[in-house]
PDB file of C-alpha atoms and ligand atoms in Angstrom:
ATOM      1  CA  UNK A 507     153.707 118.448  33.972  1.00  0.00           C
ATOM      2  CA  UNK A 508     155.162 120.196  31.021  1.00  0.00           C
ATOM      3  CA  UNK A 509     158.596 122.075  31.118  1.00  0.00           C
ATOM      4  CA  UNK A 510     158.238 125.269  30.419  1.00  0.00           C
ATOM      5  CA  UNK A 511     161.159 127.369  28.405  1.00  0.00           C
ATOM      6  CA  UNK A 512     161.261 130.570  27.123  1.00  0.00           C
ATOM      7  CA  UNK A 513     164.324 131.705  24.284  1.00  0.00           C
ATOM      8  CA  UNK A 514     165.231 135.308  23.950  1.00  0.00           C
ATOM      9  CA  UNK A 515     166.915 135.719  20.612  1.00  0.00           C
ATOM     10  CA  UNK A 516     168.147 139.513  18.936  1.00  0.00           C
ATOM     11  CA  UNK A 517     168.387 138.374  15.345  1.00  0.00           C
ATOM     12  CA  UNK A 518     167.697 135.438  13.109  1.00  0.00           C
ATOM     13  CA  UNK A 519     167.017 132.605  15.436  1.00  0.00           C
ATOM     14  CA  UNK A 520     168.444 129.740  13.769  1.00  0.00           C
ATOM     15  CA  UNK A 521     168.763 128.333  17.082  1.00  0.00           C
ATOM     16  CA  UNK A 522     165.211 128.591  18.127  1.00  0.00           C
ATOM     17  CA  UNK A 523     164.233 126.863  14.943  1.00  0.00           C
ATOM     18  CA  UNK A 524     166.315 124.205  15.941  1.00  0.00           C
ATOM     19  CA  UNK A 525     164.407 124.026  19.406  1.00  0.00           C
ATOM     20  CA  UNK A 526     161.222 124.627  18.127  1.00  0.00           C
ATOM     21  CA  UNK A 527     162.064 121.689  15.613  1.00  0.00           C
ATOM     22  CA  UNK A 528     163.396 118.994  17.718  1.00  0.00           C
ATOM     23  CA  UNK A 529     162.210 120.246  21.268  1.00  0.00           C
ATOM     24  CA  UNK A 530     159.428 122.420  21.190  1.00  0.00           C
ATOM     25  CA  UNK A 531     155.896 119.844  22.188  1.00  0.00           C
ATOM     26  CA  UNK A 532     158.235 116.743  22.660  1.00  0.00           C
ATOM     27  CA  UNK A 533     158.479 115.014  26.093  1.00  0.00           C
ATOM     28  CA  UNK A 534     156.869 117.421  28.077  1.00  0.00           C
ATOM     29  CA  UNK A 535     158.648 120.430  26.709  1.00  0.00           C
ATOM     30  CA  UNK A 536     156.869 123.573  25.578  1.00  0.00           C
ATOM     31  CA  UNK A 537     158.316 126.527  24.655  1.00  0.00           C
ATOM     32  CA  UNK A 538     155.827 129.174  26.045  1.00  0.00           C
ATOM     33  CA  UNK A 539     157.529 132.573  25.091  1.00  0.00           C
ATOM     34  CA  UNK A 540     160.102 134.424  22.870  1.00  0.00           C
ATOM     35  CA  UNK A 541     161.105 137.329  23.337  1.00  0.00           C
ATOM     36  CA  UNK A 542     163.666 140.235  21.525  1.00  0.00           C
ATOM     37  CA  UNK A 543     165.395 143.543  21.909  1.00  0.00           C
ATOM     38  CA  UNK A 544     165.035 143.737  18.422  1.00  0.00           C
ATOM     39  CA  UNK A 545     160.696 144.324  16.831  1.00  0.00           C
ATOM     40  CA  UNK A 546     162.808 143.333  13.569  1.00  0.00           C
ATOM     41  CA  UNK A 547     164.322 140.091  14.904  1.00  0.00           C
ATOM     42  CA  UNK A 548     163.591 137.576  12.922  1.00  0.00           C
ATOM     43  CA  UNK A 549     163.388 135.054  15.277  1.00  0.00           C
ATOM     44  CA  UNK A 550     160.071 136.759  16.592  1.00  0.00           C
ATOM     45  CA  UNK A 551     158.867 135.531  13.068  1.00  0.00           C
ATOM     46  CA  UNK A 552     159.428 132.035  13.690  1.00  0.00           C
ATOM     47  CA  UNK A 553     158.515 131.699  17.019  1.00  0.00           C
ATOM     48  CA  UNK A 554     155.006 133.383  15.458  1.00  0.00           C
ATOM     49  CA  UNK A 555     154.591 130.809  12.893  1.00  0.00           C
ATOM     50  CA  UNK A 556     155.083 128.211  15.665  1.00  0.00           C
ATOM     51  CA  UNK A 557     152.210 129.675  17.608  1.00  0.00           C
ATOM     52  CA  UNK A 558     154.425 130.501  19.805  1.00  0.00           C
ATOM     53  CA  UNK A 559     153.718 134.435  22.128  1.00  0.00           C
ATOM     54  CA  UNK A 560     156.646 137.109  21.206  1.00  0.00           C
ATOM     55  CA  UNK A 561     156.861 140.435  22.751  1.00  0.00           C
ATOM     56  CA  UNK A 562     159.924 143.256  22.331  1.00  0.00           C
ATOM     57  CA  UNK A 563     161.854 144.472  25.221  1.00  0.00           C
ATOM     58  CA  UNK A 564     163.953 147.678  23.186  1.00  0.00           C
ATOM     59  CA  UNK A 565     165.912 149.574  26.179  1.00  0.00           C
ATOM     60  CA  UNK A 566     165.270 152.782  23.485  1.00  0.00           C
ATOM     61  CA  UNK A 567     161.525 152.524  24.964  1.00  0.00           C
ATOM     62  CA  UNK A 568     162.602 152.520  28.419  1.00  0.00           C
ATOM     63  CA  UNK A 569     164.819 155.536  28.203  1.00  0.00           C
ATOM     64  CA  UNK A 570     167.282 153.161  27.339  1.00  0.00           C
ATOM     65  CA  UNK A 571     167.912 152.151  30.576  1.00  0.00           C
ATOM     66  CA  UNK A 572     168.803 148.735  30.564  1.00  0.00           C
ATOM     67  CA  UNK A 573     168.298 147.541  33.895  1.00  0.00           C
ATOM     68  CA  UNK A 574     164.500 148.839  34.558  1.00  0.00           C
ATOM     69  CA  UNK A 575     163.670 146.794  30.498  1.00  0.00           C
ATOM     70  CA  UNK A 576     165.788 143.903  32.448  1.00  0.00           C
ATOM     71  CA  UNK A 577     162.762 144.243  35.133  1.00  0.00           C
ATOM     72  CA  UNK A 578     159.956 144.834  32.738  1.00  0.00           C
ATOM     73  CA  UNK A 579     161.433 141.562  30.910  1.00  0.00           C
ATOM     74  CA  UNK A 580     161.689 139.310  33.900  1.00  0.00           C
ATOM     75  CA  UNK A 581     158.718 139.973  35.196  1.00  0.00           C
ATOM     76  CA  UNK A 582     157.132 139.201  31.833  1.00  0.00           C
ATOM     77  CA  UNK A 583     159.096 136.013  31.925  1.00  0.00           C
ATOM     78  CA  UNK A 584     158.256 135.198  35.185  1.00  0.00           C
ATOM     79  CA  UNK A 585     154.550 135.270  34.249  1.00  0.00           C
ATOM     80  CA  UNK A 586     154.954 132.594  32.342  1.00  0.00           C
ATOM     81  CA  UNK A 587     156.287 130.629  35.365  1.00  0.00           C
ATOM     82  CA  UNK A 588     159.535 129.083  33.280  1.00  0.00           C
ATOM     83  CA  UNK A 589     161.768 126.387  34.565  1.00  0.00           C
ATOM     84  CA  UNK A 590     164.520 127.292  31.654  1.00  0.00           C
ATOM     85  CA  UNK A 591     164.987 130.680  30.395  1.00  0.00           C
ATOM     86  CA  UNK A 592     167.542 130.308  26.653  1.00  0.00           C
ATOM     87  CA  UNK A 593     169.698 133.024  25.027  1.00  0.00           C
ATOM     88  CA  UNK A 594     169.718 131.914  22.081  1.00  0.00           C
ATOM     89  CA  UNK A 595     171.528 134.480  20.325  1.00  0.00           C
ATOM     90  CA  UNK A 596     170.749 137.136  22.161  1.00  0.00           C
ATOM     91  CA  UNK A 597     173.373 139.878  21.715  1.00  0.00           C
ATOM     92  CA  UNK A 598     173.016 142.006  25.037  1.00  0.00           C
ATOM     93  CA  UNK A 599     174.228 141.818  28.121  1.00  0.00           C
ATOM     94  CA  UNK A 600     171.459 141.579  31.007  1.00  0.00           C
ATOM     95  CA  UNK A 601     171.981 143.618  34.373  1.00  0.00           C
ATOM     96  CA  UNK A 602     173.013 141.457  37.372  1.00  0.00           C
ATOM     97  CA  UNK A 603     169.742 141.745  38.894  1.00  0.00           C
ATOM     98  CA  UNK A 604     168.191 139.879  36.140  1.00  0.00           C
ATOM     99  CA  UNK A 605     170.379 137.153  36.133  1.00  0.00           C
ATOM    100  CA  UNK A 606     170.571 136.778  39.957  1.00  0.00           C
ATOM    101  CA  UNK A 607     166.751 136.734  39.537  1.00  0.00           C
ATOM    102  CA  UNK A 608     166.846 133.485  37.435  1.00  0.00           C
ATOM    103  CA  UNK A 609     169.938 132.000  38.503  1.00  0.00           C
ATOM    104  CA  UNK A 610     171.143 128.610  37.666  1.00  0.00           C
ATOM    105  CA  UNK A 611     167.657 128.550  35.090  1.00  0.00           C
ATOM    106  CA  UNK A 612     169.499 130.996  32.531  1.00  0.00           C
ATOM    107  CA  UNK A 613     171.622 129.084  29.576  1.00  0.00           C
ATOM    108  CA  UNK A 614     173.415 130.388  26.245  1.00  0.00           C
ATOM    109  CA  UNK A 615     174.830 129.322  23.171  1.00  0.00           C
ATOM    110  CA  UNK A 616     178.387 130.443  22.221  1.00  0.00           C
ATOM    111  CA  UNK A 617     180.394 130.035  19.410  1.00  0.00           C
ATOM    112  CA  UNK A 618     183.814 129.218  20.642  1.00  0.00           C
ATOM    113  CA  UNK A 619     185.247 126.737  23.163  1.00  0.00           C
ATOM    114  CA  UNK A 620     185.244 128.804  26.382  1.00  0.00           C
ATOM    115  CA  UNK A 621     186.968 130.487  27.802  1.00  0.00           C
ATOM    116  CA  UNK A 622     188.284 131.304  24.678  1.00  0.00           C
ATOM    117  CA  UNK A 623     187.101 134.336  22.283  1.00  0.00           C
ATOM    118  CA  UNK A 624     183.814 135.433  24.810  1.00  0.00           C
ATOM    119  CA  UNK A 625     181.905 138.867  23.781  1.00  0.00           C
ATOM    120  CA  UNK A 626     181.312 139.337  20.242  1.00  0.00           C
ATOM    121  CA  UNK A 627     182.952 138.245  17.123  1.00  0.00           C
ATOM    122  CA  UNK A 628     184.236 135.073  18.599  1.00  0.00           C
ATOM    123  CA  UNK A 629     184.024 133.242  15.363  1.00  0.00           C
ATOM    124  CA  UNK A 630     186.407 136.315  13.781  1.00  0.00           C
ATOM    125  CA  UNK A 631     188.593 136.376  16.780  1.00  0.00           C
ATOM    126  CA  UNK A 632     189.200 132.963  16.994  1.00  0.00           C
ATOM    127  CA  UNK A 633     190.129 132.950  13.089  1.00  0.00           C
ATOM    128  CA  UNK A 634     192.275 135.891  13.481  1.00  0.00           C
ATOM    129  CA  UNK A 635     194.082 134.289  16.482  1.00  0.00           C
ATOM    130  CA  UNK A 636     194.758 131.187  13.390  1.00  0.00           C
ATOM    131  CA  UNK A 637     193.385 128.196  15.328  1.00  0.00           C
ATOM    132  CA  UNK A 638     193.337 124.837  14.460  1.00  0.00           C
ATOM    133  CA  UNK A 639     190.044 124.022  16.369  1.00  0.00           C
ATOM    134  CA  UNK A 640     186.981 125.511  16.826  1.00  0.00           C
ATOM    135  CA  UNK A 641     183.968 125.179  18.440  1.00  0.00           C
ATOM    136  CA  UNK A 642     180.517 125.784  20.327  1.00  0.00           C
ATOM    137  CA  UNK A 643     179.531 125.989  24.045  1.00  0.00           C
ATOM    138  CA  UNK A 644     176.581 126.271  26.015  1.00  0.00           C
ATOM    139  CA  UNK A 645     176.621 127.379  29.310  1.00  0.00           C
ATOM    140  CA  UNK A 646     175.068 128.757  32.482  1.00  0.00           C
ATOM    141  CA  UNK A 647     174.549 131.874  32.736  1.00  0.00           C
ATOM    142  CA  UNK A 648     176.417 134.387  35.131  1.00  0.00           C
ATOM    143  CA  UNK A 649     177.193 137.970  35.551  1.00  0.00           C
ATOM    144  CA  UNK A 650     180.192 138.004  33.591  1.00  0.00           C
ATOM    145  CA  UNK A 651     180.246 137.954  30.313  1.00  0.00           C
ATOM    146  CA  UNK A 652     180.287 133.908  28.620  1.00  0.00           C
ATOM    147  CA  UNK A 653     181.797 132.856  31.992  1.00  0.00           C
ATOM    148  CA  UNK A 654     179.558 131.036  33.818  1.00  0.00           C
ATOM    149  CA  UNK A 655     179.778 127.099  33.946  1.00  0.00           C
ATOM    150  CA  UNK A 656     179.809 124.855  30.744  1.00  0.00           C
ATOM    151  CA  UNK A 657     177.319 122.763  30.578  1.00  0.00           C
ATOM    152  CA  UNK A 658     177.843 121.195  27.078  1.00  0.00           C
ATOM    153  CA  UNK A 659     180.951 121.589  24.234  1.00  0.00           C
ATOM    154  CA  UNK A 660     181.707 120.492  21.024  1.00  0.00           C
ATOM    155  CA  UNK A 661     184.927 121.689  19.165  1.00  0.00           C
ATOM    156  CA  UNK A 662     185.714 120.901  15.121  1.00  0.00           C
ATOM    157  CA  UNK A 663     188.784 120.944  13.284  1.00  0.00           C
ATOM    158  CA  UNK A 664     189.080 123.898  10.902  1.00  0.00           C
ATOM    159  CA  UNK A 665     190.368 123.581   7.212  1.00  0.00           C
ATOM    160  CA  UNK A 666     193.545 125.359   6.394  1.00  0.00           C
ATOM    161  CA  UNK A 667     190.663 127.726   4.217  1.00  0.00           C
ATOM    162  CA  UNK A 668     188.186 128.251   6.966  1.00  0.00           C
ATOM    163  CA  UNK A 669     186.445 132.018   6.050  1.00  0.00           C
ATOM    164  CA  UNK A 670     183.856 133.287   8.172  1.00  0.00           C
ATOM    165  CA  UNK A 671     181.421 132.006   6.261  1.00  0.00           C
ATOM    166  CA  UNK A 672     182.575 128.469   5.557  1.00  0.00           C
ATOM    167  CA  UNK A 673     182.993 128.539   9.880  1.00  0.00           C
ATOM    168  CA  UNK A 674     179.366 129.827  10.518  1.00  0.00           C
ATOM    169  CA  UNK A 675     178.447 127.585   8.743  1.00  0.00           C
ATOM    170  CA  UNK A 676     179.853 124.428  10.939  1.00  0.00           C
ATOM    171  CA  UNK A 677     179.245 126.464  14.063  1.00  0.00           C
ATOM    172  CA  UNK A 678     175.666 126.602  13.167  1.00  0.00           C
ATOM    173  CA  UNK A 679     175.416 123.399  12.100  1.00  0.00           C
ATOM    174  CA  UNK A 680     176.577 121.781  15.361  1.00  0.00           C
ATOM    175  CA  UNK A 681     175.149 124.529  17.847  1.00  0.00           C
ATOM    176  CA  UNK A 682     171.624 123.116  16.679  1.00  0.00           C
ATOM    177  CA  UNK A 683     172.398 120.094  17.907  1.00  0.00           C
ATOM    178  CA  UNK A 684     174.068 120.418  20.882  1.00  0.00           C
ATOM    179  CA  UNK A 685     171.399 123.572  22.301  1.00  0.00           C
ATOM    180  CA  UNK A 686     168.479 121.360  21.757  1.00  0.00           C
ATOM    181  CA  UNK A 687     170.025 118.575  23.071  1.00  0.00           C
ATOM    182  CA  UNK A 688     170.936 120.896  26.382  1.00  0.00           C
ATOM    183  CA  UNK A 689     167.254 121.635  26.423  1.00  0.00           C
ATOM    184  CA  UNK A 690     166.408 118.343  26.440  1.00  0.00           C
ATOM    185  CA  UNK A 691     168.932 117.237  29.353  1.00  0.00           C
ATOM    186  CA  UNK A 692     167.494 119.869  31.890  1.00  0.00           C
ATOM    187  CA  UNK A 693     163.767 118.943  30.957  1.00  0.00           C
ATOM    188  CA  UNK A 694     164.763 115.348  32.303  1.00  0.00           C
ATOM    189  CA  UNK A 695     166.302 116.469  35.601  1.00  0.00           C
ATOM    190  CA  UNK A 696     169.937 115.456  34.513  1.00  0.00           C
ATOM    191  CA  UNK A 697     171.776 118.442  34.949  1.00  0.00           C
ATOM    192  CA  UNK A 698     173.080 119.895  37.838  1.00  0.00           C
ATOM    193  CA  UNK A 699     175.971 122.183  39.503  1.00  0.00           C
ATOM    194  CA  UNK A 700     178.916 120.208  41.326  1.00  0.00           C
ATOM    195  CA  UNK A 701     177.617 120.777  45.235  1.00  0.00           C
ATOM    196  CA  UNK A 702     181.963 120.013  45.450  1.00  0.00           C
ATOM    197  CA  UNK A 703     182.729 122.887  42.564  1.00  0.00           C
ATOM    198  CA  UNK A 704     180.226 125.024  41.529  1.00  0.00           C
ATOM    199  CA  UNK A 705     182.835 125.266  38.132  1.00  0.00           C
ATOM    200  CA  UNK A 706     181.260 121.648  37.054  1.00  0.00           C
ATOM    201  CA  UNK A 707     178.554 120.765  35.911  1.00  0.00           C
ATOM    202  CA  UNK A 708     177.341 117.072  36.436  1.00  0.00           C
ATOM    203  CA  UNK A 709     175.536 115.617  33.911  1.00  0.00           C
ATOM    204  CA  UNK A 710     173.566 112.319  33.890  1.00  0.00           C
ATOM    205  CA  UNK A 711     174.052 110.990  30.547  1.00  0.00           C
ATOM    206  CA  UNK A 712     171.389 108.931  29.284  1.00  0.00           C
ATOM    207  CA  UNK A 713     170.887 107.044  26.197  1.00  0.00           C
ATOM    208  CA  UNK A 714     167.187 108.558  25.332  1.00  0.00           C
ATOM    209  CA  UNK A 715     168.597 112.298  25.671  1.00  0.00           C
TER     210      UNK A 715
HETATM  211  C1  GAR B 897     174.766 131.997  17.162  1.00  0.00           C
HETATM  212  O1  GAR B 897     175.854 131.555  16.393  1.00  0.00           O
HETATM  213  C2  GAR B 897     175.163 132.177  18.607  1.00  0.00           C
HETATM  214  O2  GAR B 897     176.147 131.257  19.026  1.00  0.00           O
HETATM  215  C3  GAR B 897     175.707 133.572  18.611  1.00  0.00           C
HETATM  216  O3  GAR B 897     174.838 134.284  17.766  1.00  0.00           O
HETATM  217  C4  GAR B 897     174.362 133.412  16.749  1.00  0.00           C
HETATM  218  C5  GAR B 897     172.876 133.585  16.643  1.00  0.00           C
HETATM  219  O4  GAR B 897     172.367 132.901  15.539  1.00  0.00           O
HETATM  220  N1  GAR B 897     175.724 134.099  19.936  1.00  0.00           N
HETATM  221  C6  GAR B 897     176.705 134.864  20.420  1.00  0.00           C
HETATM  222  O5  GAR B 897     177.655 135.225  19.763  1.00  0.00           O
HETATM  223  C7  GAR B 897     176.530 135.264  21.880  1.00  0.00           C
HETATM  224  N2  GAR B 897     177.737 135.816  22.398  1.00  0.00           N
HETATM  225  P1  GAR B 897     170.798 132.654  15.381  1.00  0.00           P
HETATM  226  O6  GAR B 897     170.100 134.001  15.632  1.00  0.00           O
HETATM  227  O7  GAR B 897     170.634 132.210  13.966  1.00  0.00           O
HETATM  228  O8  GAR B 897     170.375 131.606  16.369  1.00  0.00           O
END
């Protein structure tokens, strides 16, 4: 039995690279769809050249109403009967029938240590605010925006001449990790909700994951 994922992404999709890399056709793990909001994402490229099926969900062709392309896209998604749906930097919010439909299946990468600096621009907020630390989170998916339970976080110290550049650059290079590795922890069964405090998540740490 394979476990199947699907990774919506809006722009360049370093991310799914990074799951397509070190995920994608490893222990049972296929990712069987990507889709966009964006035809120009280039994501959709990548997840081509992986043999991978794309398809566009633009509100603008739906009358841009968002919640009837939310329908058109979940039922496309459901198709493809997924066990992990990824937003993997996809930069719109869904409606809250969507994610009710695929509740506690629906995951994101951030880059900040919720709760801090959710929405947009969190790696610019959080240098404007002058921390010390930064970091990445990935997290369940709920109807608020970046709050629903973290799953995984990893936080690095910035240098006194951290740009927004230099910072992407970290953030990137530890959100490929840690994403892939989150992938990689559901497809083995070892992540679940608290049934005490549906804030934590439990996680069954194993050496192979
Ligand atoms: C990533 O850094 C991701 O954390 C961020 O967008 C970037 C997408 O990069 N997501 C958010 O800010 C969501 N609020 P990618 O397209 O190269 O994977």
């Amino acid at each position: 039995m394979s476990f199947r994922v699907a990774v919506l992404v809006s722009g360049e999709g370093s991310n799914l690279q990074a799951i397509l890399d070190k995920v994608h056709g490893r222990g049972g793990v296929e990712v069987v769809c990507v889709g966009s909001n964006r035809a120009t994402a280039r994501g959709l490229e990548r997840a081509q050249a992986a043999g991978v099926e794309t398809a566009v969900f633009d509100a603008a062709e739906h009358g841009g109403d968002r919640a009837e392309r939310d329908r058109v896209l979940g039922d496309w998604l459901d198709a493809h009967g997924l066990d992990l749906v990824v937003l993997a930097g996809f930069m719109e919010i869904l409606s809250p029938e969507f994610i009710r439909r695929f509740q506690g299946r629906i995951i994101n990468v951030h880059p900040s240590l919720l709760p801090a600096f959710r929405g947009i621009h969190a790696i610019e907020q959080a240098l404007e605010h002058g921390v010390r630390v930064a970091g990445v989170t990935v997290h369940f998916v709920d109807e608020g925006v970046d709050s629903g339970p973290i799953i995984l976080q990893q936080a690095f110290e910035l240098p006194y001449s951290a740009d927004v550049e230099a910072t992407e650059e970290s953030v990137h290079a530890i959100e490929h990790e840690l994403l892939p590795r989150a992938v990689r922890l559901f497809a083995s069964g070892a992540v679940r909700i608290d049934p005490e405090n549906p804030r934590r998540v439990l996680i069954e740490e194993r050496a192979d994951v």
